[in-house]
Amino acid sequence: MNFPAAVEICVQGQLDAYNARDIDAFMRFWAEDCGYYAFPATLLARGAAEIRARHVERFLEPDLHGRLVSRIALGDLVVDHEIVTRNFEEGRGEVDVVAIYEIRDGLIANAWFKMGEKRLDGEG
């Protein structure tokens, strides 16, 4: 039987809280000094307070949902492929996201996100 590693449990917990749009539960999985990046190295937020501020706004989107497509865990890294439903300025749609999480002491220490092209509902 294949049991999830502790690093996977941390990442799944933050995804579950993201989908519940529960900011307090979501923030329990992030280290106080974590880094949040657009892949490969564009800093979007530094520290839990900045990550919280980004997500308080995001969690207002009524259709926000991340659907896990695949997950790989190796050592202290977890790589997720997700399809995220968002409420964009142009309307509701989806975007593919590759998320890379570095886990330290049971918390997300750094995360990198590579976004695909958004697809609005009703497009091709």
Coordinates of C-alpha atoms in Angstrom, one line a residue:
M1 CA 0.0 0.0 0.0
N2 CA 1.3 3.5 -0.8
F3 CA 0.8 6.0 2.0
P4 CA 1.2 9.7 1.3
A5 CA 4.4 11.3 2.7
A6 CA 4.2 14.0 5.3
V7 CA 5.1 16.5 2.6
E8 CA 2.1 15.4 0.5
I9 CA -0.2 15.7 3.5
C10 CA 0.9 19.4 4.0
V11 CA 0.3 20.2 0.4
Q12 CA -3.0 18.5 0.3
G13 CA -4.1 20.3 3.4
Q14 CA -3.4 23.7 1.9
L15 CA -5.2 22.7 -1.3
D16 CA -8.3 21.6 0.7
A17 CA -8.3 24.9 2.6
Y18 CA -7.8 26.8 -0.7
N19 CA -10.9 25.0 -2.1
A20 CA -12.9 25.8 1.1
R21 CA -11.7 29.4 0.8
D22 CA -10.7 29.2 4.5
I23 CA -7.9 31.6 5.0
D24 CA -7.1 30.6 8.5
A25 CA -6.9 26.9 7.7
F26 CA -4.9 27.8 4.5
M27 CA -2.3 29.8 6.4
R28 CA -1.6 27.0 8.9
F29 CA 0.4 25.2 6.1
W30 CA 2.8 28.2 5.3
A31 CA 6.0 29.0 7.2
E32 CA 6.2 32.5 8.6
D33 CA 9.1 33.4 6.3
C34 CA 8.0 31.6 3.2
G35 CA 8.6 32.7 -0.3
Y36 CA 5.9 32.7 -3.0
Y37 CA 7.1 32.9 -6.6
A38 CA 6.1 33.0 -10.2
F39 CA 8.3 30.4 -11.8
P40 CA 11.2 30.5 -12.0
A41 CA 12.2 33.4 -9.7
T42 CA 9.8 36.3 -9.6
L43 CA 9.0 37.0 -6.0
L44 CA 5.2 37.6 -5.6
A45 CA 5.0 37.6 -1.8
R46 CA 7.5 37.2 1.1
G47 CA 6.2 36.0 4.4
A48 CA 2.9 34.7 5.7
A49 CA 1.3 38.2 6.0
E50 CA 1.9 38.9 2.3
I51 CA 0.6 35.5 1.2
R52 CA -2.4 35.9 3.4
A53 CA -3.2 39.3 1.8
R54 CA -3.0 37.8 -1.7
H55 CA -5.3 35.0 -0.8
V56 CA -7.9 37.0 1.1
E57 CA -8.6 38.7 -2.1
R58 CA -8.5 35.5 -4.2
F59 CA -10.9 33.7 -1.8
L60 CA -13.6 36.2 -2.7
E61 CA -14.0 34.6 -6.1
P62 CA -17.2 32.6 -6.0
D63 CA -16.0 29.9 -8.4
L64 CA -12.4 29.4 -7.1
H65 CA -11.4 25.8 -7.1
G66 CA -8.2 23.9 -7.7
R67 CA -8.5 20.4 -9.2
L68 CA -5.5 18.1 -8.7
V69 CA -4.5 16.4 -11.9
S70 CA -1.3 14.8 -10.7
R71 CA 1.2 14.9 -7.8
I72 CA 4.8 13.9 -7.5
A73 CA 6.7 13.9 -4.2
L74 CA 10.5 13.6 -3.9
G75 CA 12.3 14.4 -0.7
D76 CA 11.2 17.8 0.5
L77 CA 9.5 18.8 -2.8
V78 CA 6.0 18.2 -4.0
V79 CA 5.0 19.0 -7.6
D80 CA 1.3 19.4 -8.4
H81 CA -0.4 19.8 -11.7
E82 CA -3.7 21.5 -11.1
I83 CA -6.5 23.0 -13.1
V84 CA -7.8 26.1 -11.3
T85 CA -11.2 27.6 -11.9
R86 CA -11.1 31.3 -11.5
N87 CA -13.3 34.4 -12.0
F88 CA -11.1 36.5 -14.3
E89 CA -11.9 40.1 -15.2
E90 CA -13.0 38.7 -18.6
G91 CA -15.2 36.1 -17.1
R92 CA -15.2 32.6 -15.6
G93 CA -12.5 30.2 -16.8
E94 CA -9.7 27.8 -16.1
V95 CA -5.9 27.8 -16.0
D96 CA -3.4 25.0 -15.8
V97 CA -0.9 25.5 -13.0
V98 CA 2.2 23.6 -12.1
A99 CA 3.0 24.2 -8.4
I100 CA 6.3 23.3 -6.8
Y101 CA 6.3 23.3 -3.0
E102 CA 9.4 23.0 -0.8
I103 CA 8.5 21.7 2.6
R104 CA 10.6 22.3 5.7
D105 CA 9.6 21.3 9.2
G106 CA 6.1 20.3 8.1
L107 CA 5.3 23.7 6.5
I108 CA 5.6 25.2 3.0
A109 CA 8.9 27.1 3.0
N110 CA 8.8 28.2 -0.7
A111 CA 6.4 27.7 -3.6
W112 CA 6.8 28.4 -7.3
F113 CA 3.9 28.6 -9.7
K114 CA 3.9 28.2 -13.5
M115 CA 0.7 29.4 -15.1
G116 CA -0.6 28.2 -18.4
E117 CA -2.9 30.2 -20.7
K118 CA -6.3 31.0 -19.3
R119 CA -9.3 29.5 -21.0
L120 CA -12.6 31.3 -20.6
D121 CA -15.8 29.3 -20.4
G122 CA -17.2 28.8 -23.8
E123 CA -13.9 29.1 -25.6
G124 CA -12.8 26.4 -28.0

